[in-house]
Amino acid sequence: MTGQATLTLRLDDSWGLINPNLYGHFIEHLGRCIEEGIWVGPESSIPNTEGLRNDTVAAFKALNPPVLRWPGGCFADLYHWEDGIGPRERRPRRVNAWWYKEEDNHFGTDEFLQFCRLTGAEPYICGNVGSGSPREMMNWVEYCNYGGDSHYARLRAQYGHPEPYGVKYWGVGNENWGCGGAYDPECYAREYRRYALYLRRLDPSLQLIACGHTTRDWNLRFLETLGRLDLLDHLSIHRYYGCGHETEFTDQEYYDLYLRALQVDADIRRTEELLSFFGQGRFIGLVVDEWGVWHPQAKNPDGLYQQNTLRDALVAASVLDVFNRWAAKVTMANLAQTVNVLQCVIQTEGAKMWLTPTYHVFSLYRPHQGATSLRVDLECDSVAVRNPEGREASLPVLSASASRHGERGELTLTVTNRHLTEPQEVAVRLRGEAALGEGRQWVLTAEDVRMVNRAEQPEAVVPTGSPFPPGKAEFTLVLPPKSLTTLVVPLR
Ligand code: AHR
């Protein structure tokens, strides 16, 4: 059987400009994310540039990563940044008390900023509130950004970087309601105000990000106590989700995972309402600086390593559709975590490196970065699912995003057919524009939604491309089951 659907693409109605940072990433000193996944050291037999492995750099760069968050995560609130600068042999070896490993501090601020430079990502540094101080974080900003002749600017020059790095995004702590100090919202608001006051004074160009919660009550109490809303540029929330085993899930669990992930839509709505209310006309961005699937198999002794199936990738596409719809409010989102941890885009095993199905989703959504998010109206079948509270619900079989890139004169349409067995025939109608030039189409699918890429079979799940013929403003797409289709066409 083939499902029938219609997709109306409104070229005359937009959801706002898609901040490229919605396609951001996140790395932490956890498991094999940085150690092995990114950093192997200059002496390694794995080909590297100043200790950063070349294969990871090249693969990550190809995604056009707009922004990269570091050093955590929970690790951020026990990281003392001065441990990670200067000659490596003199850097202290510390206990990473959050993830129960030792930290040699060989990958520190300069190495992180070099990785950003090589891959084109804008750095986003998360400071230490839980076990740090405003003074310590100010010194870090001074080291990264100050252009004068101060102690930390001299130190940076001494370590080989006379020019300031100009790091714009700074997080004031991470999950401060939990691993970042177990604060109540009132206490964290006072701490945040103190940090932000001095950081802003030192460098008014900083974009400051407070760490919020997914519950309305926590954020409300934080914003009420903060008072000085002028000190807040963005508020962040995190959303992780899971349903069943990483690879041996049931068909029902496949569908149910979508609803768990799509909770992010309600998270954004709840938080955005508060930010609009408290901002009183001043725009405060909403950041989802950790998100992704977290399977029960990802545990700390294994550094939160998990398998990445086609299911995870297709669900991520639906989350990206939510972000694109909220383009006017969401200023950044960071998938957790880039290499070897949770929903990574890259996996490594010694000298071997390969790409996960989620990598390909990010690659197929790349043309949306910086484009205008267009309104999409969908009429399609639904499947029966259980919502996270266990109640019956329904899930539309299709999810889509569309955008128009003015400069490139290009239209991008990404459509997921979530149905496990039925292809969907979609009548696409463009409202408000004439014809389409010759474009390209890619399809990401696999025989089984449980398939993963592995070292010995790195291309089990990869997209296939084909030309898309020029045509009119109405056409039909046939979407295979459990697939993502991306269409990139010039507008004429
Ligand atoms: O990404 C793993 C952990 O999840 C992060 O360290 C923390 O912020 C979150 O709870």
Short mmCIF file of C-alpha atoms and ligand atoms in Angstrom, two decimals:
data_model
loop_
_atom_site.label_atom_id
_atom_site.label_comp_id
_atom_site.label_asym_id
_atom_site.label_seq_id
_atom_site.Cartn_x
_atom_site.Cartn_y
_atom_site.Cartn_z
CA MET A 1 0.00 0.00 0.00
CA THR A 2 1.06 3.57 -0.67
CA GLY A 3 -0.07 6.47 1.51
CA GLN A 4 -1.30 9.67 -0.14
CA ALA A 5 -0.35 13.08 1.17
CA THR A 6 -0.23 16.72 0.19
CA LEU A 7 2.47 19.18 1.10
CA THR A 8 1.86 22.87 0.50
CA LEU A 9 4.99 24.93 0.54
CA ARG A 10 4.33 28.58 1.25
CA LEU A 11 6.98 30.69 -0.47
CA ASP A 12 5.00 33.74 0.65
CA ASP A 13 4.95 32.87 4.36
CA SER A 14 8.02 32.46 6.55
CA TRP A 15 8.86 31.23 10.04
CA GLY A 16 11.97 33.45 10.13
CA LEU A 17 15.65 33.25 9.28
CA ILE A 18 17.26 29.93 10.25
CA ASN A 19 20.22 30.82 12.43
CA PRO A 20 23.05 28.55 11.20
CA ASN A 21 23.75 27.86 14.90
CA LEU A 22 20.65 25.63 15.03
CA TYR A 23 22.98 23.04 13.45
CA GLY A 24 25.55 23.31 16.23
CA HIS A 25 27.50 20.63 18.11
CA PHE A 26 28.89 19.88 21.55
CA ILE A 27 32.00 18.12 22.89
CA GLU A 28 32.95 17.24 26.46
CA HIS A 29 35.84 15.60 28.28
CA LEU A 30 33.89 12.37 28.50
CA GLY A 31 34.72 8.85 27.32
CA ARG A 32 36.40 8.88 23.89
CA CYS A 33 34.83 12.09 22.60
CA ILE A 34 37.89 14.32 22.81
CA GLU A 35 40.55 11.80 23.79
CA GLU A 36 40.96 9.53 20.72
CA GLY A 37 37.93 10.99 18.87
CA ILE A 38 39.48 14.42 18.30
CA TRP A 39 42.76 14.60 20.16
CA VAL A 40 45.49 11.98 19.63
CA GLY A 41 48.52 14.15 20.38
CA PRO A 42 51.28 15.24 17.97
CA GLU A 43 53.30 12.03 18.56
CA SER A 44 50.47 9.70 17.49
CA SER A 45 50.81 7.38 14.49
CA ILE A 46 47.26 8.47 13.56
CA PRO A 47 47.70 11.28 11.02
CA ASN A 48 47.13 14.57 12.84
CA THR A 49 47.64 18.31 12.72
CA GLU A 50 49.23 19.50 15.95
CA GLY A 51 47.60 16.57 17.76
CA LEU A 52 44.11 16.88 16.20
CA ARG A 53 43.27 13.86 14.09
CA ASN A 54 42.98 14.74 10.41
CA ASP A 55 40.13 12.38 9.56
CA THR A 56 37.84 13.80 12.26
CA VAL A 57 38.79 17.37 11.34
CA ALA A 58 37.99 16.75 7.65
CA ALA A 59 34.70 14.94 8.30
CA PHE A 60 33.49 17.49 10.84
CA LYS A 61 34.50 20.42 8.63
CA ALA A 62 32.50 18.96 5.74
CA LEU A 63 29.33 19.39 7.83
CA ASN A 64 29.93 23.14 7.93
CA PRO A 65 29.58 23.14 11.72
CA PRO A 66 28.46 26.64 12.71
CA VAL A 67 29.26 26.45 16.42
CA LEU A 68 30.88 24.05 18.90
CA ARG A 69 30.26 23.99 22.66
CA TRP A 70 33.04 22.89 25.07
CA PRO A 71 34.31 21.72 27.67
CA GLY A 72 30.99 20.35 29.02
CA GLY A 73 28.44 19.39 30.13
CA CYS A 74 28.89 18.39 33.72
CA PHE A 75 32.66 18.59 33.27
CA ALA A 76 32.43 22.38 32.77
CA ASP A 77 31.60 23.06 36.42
CA LEU A 78 34.69 21.30 37.67
CA TYR A 79 37.09 22.48 34.98
CA HIS A 80 39.77 24.99 35.90
CA TRP A 81 40.85 26.38 32.57
CA GLU A 82 44.40 27.35 33.61
CA ASP A 83 45.17 23.62 33.97
CA GLY A 84 44.85 23.40 30.18
CA ILE A 85 47.24 26.07 28.87
CA GLY A 86 51.02 26.25 28.39
CA PRO A 87 53.56 23.46 27.75
CA ARG A 88 51.68 20.16 27.87
CA GLU A 89 54.29 18.30 29.86
CA ARG A 90 53.75 20.79 32.68
CA ARG A 91 49.96 20.64 32.74
CA PRO A 92 48.57 18.99 35.88
CA ARG A 93 46.84 15.64 35.74
CA ARG A 94 43.47 15.98 37.51
CA VAL A 95 40.57 13.78 38.48
CA ASN A 96 37.53 14.26 36.27
CA ALA A 97 35.22 13.61 39.21
CA TRP A 98 32.08 13.75 37.16
CA TRP A 99 32.92 11.09 34.61
CA TYR A 100 35.39 9.15 36.81
CA LYS A 101 38.46 9.40 34.65
CA GLU A 102 41.76 11.19 34.78
CA GLU A 103 42.26 14.32 32.76
CA ASP A 104 45.74 15.08 31.43
CA ASN A 105 44.64 18.53 30.24
CA HIS A 106 46.48 18.12 26.93
CA PHE A 107 43.42 19.35 25.07
CA GLY A 108 42.80 22.79 26.56
CA THR A 109 41.72 26.24 25.39
CA ASP A 110 44.29 26.69 22.59
CA GLU A 111 43.74 23.15 21.27
CA PHE A 112 39.95 23.65 21.31
CA LEU A 113 40.24 26.95 19.49
CA GLN A 114 42.59 25.39 16.96
CA PHE A 115 40.03 22.62 16.33
CA CYS A 116 37.39 25.33 15.79
CA ARG A 117 39.68 27.19 13.42
CA LEU A 118 40.44 24.05 11.39
CA THR A 119 36.77 23.06 11.11
CA GLY A 120 35.25 26.52 10.72
CA ALA A 121 33.09 26.26 13.87
CA GLU A 122 32.50 29.27 16.07
CA PRO A 123 33.60 28.47 19.65
CA TYR A 124 31.11 28.44 22.51
CA ILE A 125 32.81 28.08 25.90
CA CYS A 126 30.90 27.00 28.98
CA GLY A 127 32.33 28.46 32.21
CA ASN A 128 32.57 27.03 35.69
CA VAL A 129 30.01 28.24 38.25
CA GLY A 130 29.70 25.15 40.46
CA SER A 131 33.34 25.07 41.62
CA GLY A 132 34.70 28.27 40.08
CA SER A 133 34.41 32.02 40.56
CA PRO A 134 33.58 35.13 38.51
CA ARG A 135 37.26 36.08 38.76
CA GLU A 136 38.36 32.78 37.20
CA MET A 137 35.91 33.11 34.33
CA MET A 138 36.89 36.74 33.74
CA ASN A 139 40.51 35.64 33.47
CA TRP A 140 39.47 33.08 30.87
CA VAL A 141 37.68 35.77 28.83
CA GLU A 142 40.76 37.99 29.20
CA TYR A 143 43.00 35.16 27.94
CA CYS A 144 40.77 34.53 24.92
CA ASN A 145 39.64 38.02 23.99
CA TYR A 146 41.69 40.84 25.48
CA GLY A 147 43.79 42.75 22.92
CA GLY A 148 45.88 44.89 25.32
CA ASP A 149 48.95 44.21 27.41
CA SER A 150 47.45 42.49 30.46
CA HIS A 151 48.77 39.41 32.26
CA TYR A 152 46.51 36.92 30.48
CA ALA A 153 46.88 38.60 27.08
CA ARG A 154 50.66 38.29 27.48
CA LEU A 155 50.30 34.67 28.51
CA ARG A 156 48.27 33.92 25.39
CA ALA A 157 50.93 35.60 23.25
CA GLN A 158 53.66 33.66 25.10
CA TYR A 159 51.85 30.42 24.23
CA GLY A 160 51.82 31.32 20.55
CA HIS A 161 48.64 33.35 20.02
CA PRO A 162 49.29 37.09 20.06
CA GLU A 163 45.98 37.91 18.37
CA PRO A 164 42.84 37.70 20.52
CA TYR A 165 40.56 34.82 19.60
CA GLY A 166 37.35 36.84 19.97
CA VAL A 167 35.22 34.10 21.53
CA LYS A 168 31.66 35.42 21.44
CA TYR A 169 29.50 32.77 23.12
CA TRP A 170 29.98 32.10 26.85
CA GLY A 171 27.78 29.87 28.97
CA VAL A 172 27.59 30.74 32.66
CA GLY A 173 27.55 27.19 34.01
CA ASN A 174 25.85 24.00 32.92
CA GLU A 175 22.79 22.27 34.40
CA ASN A 176 23.28 24.29 37.57
CA TRP A 177 20.10 22.72 38.97
CA GLY A 178 22.03 19.41 38.95
CA CYS A 179 25.68 18.57 38.27
CA GLY A 180 26.57 22.27 38.00
CA GLY A 181 26.26 23.00 41.71
CA ALA A 182 22.76 21.71 42.67
CA TYR A 183 21.47 25.30 42.98
CA ASP A 184 17.86 26.25 43.43
CA PRO A 185 16.73 28.74 40.77
CA GLU A 186 16.96 31.74 43.11
CA CYS A 187 20.55 30.99 44.12
CA TYR A 188 21.60 30.35 40.53
CA ALA A 189 19.96 33.62 39.44
CA ARG A 190 22.05 35.53 42.00
CA GLU A 191 25.21 33.73 40.93
CA TYR A 192 24.46 34.30 37.26
CA ARG A 193 23.86 38.02 37.88
CA ARG A 194 27.20 38.35 39.66
CA TYR A 195 29.13 36.55 36.91
CA ALA A 196 27.33 38.32 34.07
CA LEU A 197 27.83 41.77 35.57
CA TYR A 198 31.62 41.46 35.56
CA LEU A 199 31.89 39.53 32.30
CA ARG A 200 29.80 42.11 30.48
CA ARG A 201 31.89 44.93 31.97
CA LEU A 202 35.11 43.27 30.83
CA ASP A 203 33.88 42.53 27.31
CA PRO A 204 30.55 44.02 26.20
CA SER A 205 30.66 42.03 22.95
CA LEU A 206 30.02 38.71 24.74
CA GLN A 207 26.82 36.77 24.19
CA LEU A 208 25.97 35.36 27.62
CA ILE A 209 23.98 32.19 28.05
CA ALA A 210 22.32 31.10 31.29
CA CYS A 211 21.48 27.49 31.88
CA GLY A 212 17.78 26.91 32.40
CA HIS A 213 15.60 23.86 32.93
CA THR A 214 12.82 22.20 30.95
CA THR A 215 10.29 22.88 33.72
CA ARG A 216 8.40 26.17 33.58
CA ASP A 217 8.59 26.68 37.33
CA TRP A 218 12.41 26.60 37.48
CA ASN A 219 12.82 29.08 34.64
CA LEU A 220 10.10 31.34 36.02
CA ARG A 221 11.77 31.52 39.43
CA PHE A 222 15.17 32.08 37.80
CA LEU A 223 13.92 34.94 35.62
CA GLU A 224 11.96 36.56 38.44
CA THR A 225 14.96 36.58 40.75
CA LEU A 226 17.43 37.61 38.05
CA GLY A 227 15.71 40.97 37.59
CA ARG A 228 18.57 42.31 35.42
CA LEU A 229 17.31 40.87 32.14
CA ASP A 230 19.77 43.12 30.30
CA LEU A 231 22.49 40.71 31.49
CA LEU A 232 20.90 37.75 29.72
CA ASP A 233 21.29 37.17 25.96
CA HIS A 234 20.10 33.56 25.78
CA LEU A 235 18.58 30.96 28.08
CA SER A 236 19.42 27.33 27.43
CA ILE A 237 17.49 24.10 27.95
CA HIS A 238 18.44 20.45 27.36
CA ARG A 239 16.35 17.63 25.93
CA TYR A 240 17.41 13.98 25.87
CA TYR A 241 15.09 11.09 25.01
CA GLY A 242 15.09 7.32 24.59
CA CYS A 243 12.70 4.41 24.05
CA GLY A 244 13.77 0.78 24.22
CA HIS A 245 17.10 -0.83 23.34
CA GLU A 246 19.63 1.01 21.12
CA THR A 247 19.33 -1.53 18.28
CA GLU A 248 16.88 -4.23 19.39
CA PHE A 249 13.82 -2.03 19.72
CA THR A 250 10.31 -3.03 18.69
CA ASP A 251 8.43 -1.40 15.82
CA GLN A 252 6.22 0.32 18.39
CA GLU A 253 9.29 1.68 20.19
CA TYR A 254 10.53 3.00 16.85
CA TYR A 255 7.39 5.11 16.52
CA ASP A 256 7.17 6.04 20.20
CA LEU A 257 10.68 7.52 20.16
CA TYR A 258 9.43 10.31 17.87
CA LEU A 259 6.94 11.53 20.47
CA ARG A 260 9.59 11.50 23.19
CA ALA A 261 11.88 13.60 21.00
CA LEU A 262 9.13 15.94 19.93
CA GLN A 263 8.64 17.00 23.54
CA VAL A 264 11.25 19.59 22.59
CA ASP A 265 8.49 21.48 20.80
CA ALA A 266 6.57 21.97 24.07
CA ASP A 267 9.84 22.74 25.90
CA ILE A 268 10.52 25.55 23.44
CA ARG A 269 6.96 26.88 23.60
CA ARG A 270 6.96 26.98 27.44
CA THR A 271 10.36 28.65 27.67
CA GLU A 272 9.76 31.06 24.83
CA GLU A 273 6.56 32.34 26.47
CA LEU A 274 8.52 33.21 29.61
CA LEU A 275 11.34 34.85 27.66
CA SER A 276 8.89 37.01 25.69
CA PHE A 277 7.13 38.00 28.91
CA PHE A 278 10.25 38.83 30.93
CA GLY A 279 12.13 40.35 27.96
CA GLN A 280 9.50 43.09 27.69
CA GLY A 281 10.35 43.90 24.12
CA ARG A 282 14.05 42.93 24.37
CA PHE A 283 14.77 39.72 22.45
CA ILE A 284 16.28 36.92 24.55
CA GLY A 285 17.30 33.90 22.50
CA LEU A 286 16.44 30.32 23.36
CA VAL A 287 19.25 27.81 23.10
CA VAL A 288 18.92 24.00 23.19
CA ASP A 289 22.58 23.37 23.88
CA GLU A 290 22.29 19.64 24.53
CA TRP A 291 19.88 17.38 22.70
CA GLY A 292 19.69 13.94 21.21
CA VAL A 293 18.87 10.32 21.87
CA TRP A 294 20.27 8.73 25.05
CA HIS A 295 19.84 4.95 25.02
CA PRO A 296 19.94 2.88 28.22
CA GLN A 297 23.10 1.19 26.87
CA ALA A 298 25.06 4.49 27.09
CA LYS A 299 26.57 4.30 30.55
CA ASN A 300 29.44 6.06 32.19
CA PRO A 301 31.98 3.21 32.47
CA ASP A 302 31.81 3.05 28.66
CA GLY A 303 31.96 6.81 28.27
CA LEU A 304 28.29 7.04 27.20
CA TYR A 305 29.07 5.16 23.98
CA GLN A 306 26.02 3.88 22.11
CA GLN A 307 25.04 2.54 18.70
CA ASN A 308 23.51 4.97 16.22
CA THR A 309 20.81 3.49 14.00
CA LEU A 310 18.79 4.85 11.11
CA ARG A 311 15.97 5.28 13.69
CA ASP A 312 18.06 7.80 15.66
CA ALA A 313 18.91 9.69 12.49
CA LEU A 314 15.32 9.97 11.26
CA VAL A 315 14.15 11.10 14.68
CA ALA A 316 16.88 13.78 14.67
CA ALA A 317 15.48 15.00 11.33
CA SER A 318 12.10 15.52 13.01
CA VAL A 319 13.76 17.50 15.82
CA LEU A 320 15.56 19.68 13.25
CA ASP A 321 12.15 20.32 11.66
CA VAL A 322 10.95 21.61 15.03
CA PHE A 323 13.97 23.94 15.26
CA ASN A 324 13.35 25.22 11.73
CA ARG A 325 9.74 25.99 12.65
CA TRP A 326 10.93 27.93 15.69
CA ALA A 327 13.56 29.78 13.65
CA ALA A 328 12.41 33.16 14.95
CA LYS A 329 13.00 32.20 18.60
CA VAL A 330 15.66 29.49 18.80
CA THR A 331 19.13 30.96 18.38
CA MET A 332 21.29 27.85 18.81
CA ALA A 333 21.07 24.08 19.28
CA ASN A 334 23.90 21.63 19.96
CA LEU A 335 23.67 17.91 19.31
CA ALA A 336 25.27 15.80 22.06
CA GLN A 337 28.05 14.82 21.42
CA THR A 338 30.14 15.03 18.23
CA VAL A 339 32.41 11.94 18.47
CA ASN A 340 31.92 8.54 20.18
CA VAL A 341 29.48 9.82 22.83
CA LEU A 342 25.64 9.60 22.77
CA GLN A 343 24.18 10.69 19.40
CA CYS A 344 27.52 11.36 17.78
CA VAL A 345 28.02 12.15 14.11
CA ILE A 346 31.47 10.52 13.97
CA GLN A 347 32.78 7.27 15.47
CA THR A 348 36.35 6.07 15.82
CA GLU A 349 38.12 2.87 16.81
CA GLY A 350 41.87 3.41 17.01
CA ALA A 351 42.95 4.63 13.58
CA LYS A 352 39.57 3.91 11.97
CA MET A 353 36.91 6.59 11.58
CA TRP A 354 33.42 6.44 10.09
CA LEU A 355 30.22 8.48 9.93
CA THR A 356 26.94 7.68 11.68
CA PRO A 357 23.52 7.89 9.96
CA THR A 358 22.92 11.07 11.99
CA TYR A 359 25.94 12.64 10.28
CA HIS A 360 24.14 12.19 6.97
CA VAL A 361 21.00 13.87 8.29
CA PHE A 362 23.06 16.91 9.30
CA SER A 363 24.69 16.86 5.89
CA LEU A 364 21.29 16.70 4.12
CA TYR A 365 19.97 19.59 6.25
CA ARG A 366 23.05 21.72 5.63
CA PRO A 367 21.44 23.91 2.93
CA HIS A 368 18.88 25.13 5.51
CA GLN A 369 21.64 26.94 7.45
CA GLY A 370 21.17 30.69 7.11
CA ALA A 371 18.13 30.33 4.82
CA THR A 372 14.59 31.58 5.41
CA SER A 373 12.35 28.96 6.97
CA LEU A 374 9.19 28.59 4.86
CA ARG A 375 5.82 27.59 6.14
CA VAL A 376 4.86 24.02 5.20
CA ASP A 377 1.30 22.68 5.47
CA LEU A 378 1.04 18.89 5.52
CA GLU A 379 -1.94 16.61 5.13
CA CYS A 380 -1.03 12.97 5.66
CA ASP A 381 -1.92 9.72 7.45
CA SER A 382 -1.02 9.03 11.06
CA VAL A 383 0.13 6.00 13.03
CA ALA A 384 -0.94 5.06 16.56
CA VAL A 385 1.68 5.73 19.23
CA ARG A 386 1.98 6.07 22.99
CA ASN A 387 3.03 9.41 24.35
CA PRO A 388 5.74 9.67 27.06
CA GLU A 389 3.02 9.41 29.76
CA GLY A 390 1.85 6.11 28.23
CA ARG A 391 -1.40 7.48 26.75
CA GLU A 392 -2.56 6.71 23.20
CA ALA A 393 -1.70 9.37 20.66
CA SER A 394 -1.14 9.69 16.92
CA LEU A 395 1.96 10.54 14.93
CA PRO A 396 1.73 12.04 11.41
CA VAL A 397 3.72 9.85 9.04
CA LEU A 398 5.41 12.84 7.44
CA SER A 399 7.61 15.59 8.85
CA ALA A 400 9.12 18.33 6.70
CA SER A 401 11.09 21.57 6.54
CA ALA A 402 11.52 23.97 3.66
CA SER A 403 13.71 26.98 3.24
CA ARG A 404 14.70 29.50 0.62
CA HIS A 405 18.24 30.79 0.36
CA GLY A 406 18.04 34.26 -1.13
CA GLU A 407 21.63 34.64 -2.23
CA ARG A 408 21.77 31.21 -3.81
CA GLY A 409 18.22 31.55 -5.20
CA GLU A 410 17.65 28.02 -4.00
CA LEU A 411 14.81 26.07 -2.44
CA THR A 412 15.51 23.19 -0.03
CA LEU A 413 12.87 20.71 1.00
CA THR A 414 13.57 17.93 3.51
CA VAL A 415 10.81 15.36 4.08
CA THR A 416 10.86 12.33 6.35
CA ASN A 417 8.54 9.40 5.76
CA ARG A 418 8.37 7.94 9.25
CA HIS A 419 6.22 4.97 8.18
CA LEU A 420 8.12 1.72 8.61
CA THR A 421 6.57 -0.20 5.71
CA GLU A 422 4.50 2.09 3.48
CA PRO A 423 5.90 4.45 0.85
CA GLN A 424 4.15 7.83 0.64
CA GLU A 425 3.11 9.56 -2.54
CA VAL A 426 3.22 13.29 -1.82
CA ALA A 427 1.61 15.92 -4.02
CA VAL A 428 3.85 18.97 -3.52
CA ARG A 429 2.38 22.38 -4.30
CA LEU A 430 4.37 25.58 -4.24
CA ARG A 431 2.39 28.68 -3.37
CA GLY A 432 3.72 32.03 -4.52
CA GLU A 433 6.40 31.22 -7.07
CA ALA A 434 6.83 30.07 -10.68
CA ALA A 435 9.06 27.27 -11.88
CA LEU A 436 11.96 25.16 -10.60
CA GLY A 437 15.29 24.66 -12.35
CA GLU A 438 17.21 21.39 -12.47
CA GLY A 439 18.14 20.33 -8.97
CA ARG A 440 19.33 17.34 -6.97
CA GLN A 441 17.63 14.87 -4.72
CA TRP A 442 19.09 12.64 -2.01
CA VAL A 443 17.47 9.78 -0.15
CA LEU A 444 18.69 8.37 3.15
CA THR A 445 17.25 4.97 4.02
CA ALA A 446 18.31 1.34 4.62
CA GLU A 447 16.86 -2.14 4.50
CA ASP A 448 16.24 -2.11 8.23
CA VAL A 449 15.73 0.87 10.53
CA ARG A 450 17.96 -0.91 13.10
CA MET A 451 21.01 -0.69 10.84
CA VAL A 452 24.14 1.16 11.95
CA ASN A 453 27.45 2.03 10.33
CA ARG A 454 30.49 0.22 11.78
CA ALA A 455 34.24 0.23 11.29
CA GLU A 456 34.01 -2.89 9.11
CA GLN A 457 30.85 -1.66 7.29
CA PRO A 458 31.03 2.14 7.31
CA GLU A 459 28.58 2.69 4.47
CA ALA A 460 25.63 0.52 5.48
CA VAL A 461 23.49 3.67 5.85
CA VAL A 462 24.42 6.43 3.40
CA PRO A 463 22.38 8.77 1.19
CA THR A 464 22.05 8.22 -2.55
CA GLY A 465 21.79 11.19 -4.90
CA SER A 466 20.15 11.72 -8.29
CA PRO A 467 19.28 14.68 -10.54
CA PHE A 468 15.86 16.28 -10.03
CA PRO A 469 14.33 17.37 -13.36
CA PRO A 470 13.31 21.00 -13.89
CA GLY A 471 9.57 21.51 -13.65
CA LYS A 472 6.56 23.39 -12.48
CA ALA A 473 5.29 24.47 -9.11
CA GLU A 474 3.36 21.20 -8.65
CA PHE A 475 5.01 17.80 -8.65
CA THR A 476 4.82 14.40 -7.00
CA LEU A 477 7.41 12.87 -4.71
CA VAL A 478 7.40 9.20 -3.83
CA LEU A 479 9.07 8.67 -0.47
CA PRO A 480 10.33 5.20 0.48
CA PRO A 481 9.39 3.90 3.95
CA LYS A 482 11.63 5.04 6.85
CA SER A 483 13.50 7.55 4.76
CA LEU A 484 14.62 11.14 4.56
CA THR A 485 14.47 12.88 1.19
CA THR A 486 16.22 16.17 0.50
CA LEU A 487 15.55 18.24 -2.56
CA VAL A 488 17.71 21.23 -3.48
CA VAL A 489 16.47 23.12 -6.53
CA PRO A 490 17.12 26.56 -8.01
CA LEU A 491 14.07 28.83 -8.15
CA ARG A 492 13.44 30.47 -11.54
O1 AHR B 1 25.96 14.94 27.56
C1 AHR B 1 26.14 14.21 28.72
C2 AHR B 1 25.68 14.97 29.95
O2 AHR B 1 24.31 15.16 29.92
C3 AHR B 1 26.23 16.36 30.11
O3 AHR B 1 27.49 16.36 30.69
C4 AHR B 1 25.24 17.00 31.02
O4 AHR B 1 25.14 18.39 30.83
C5 AHR B 1 23.93 16.29 30.69
O5 AHR B 1 23.26 15.87 31.80
#
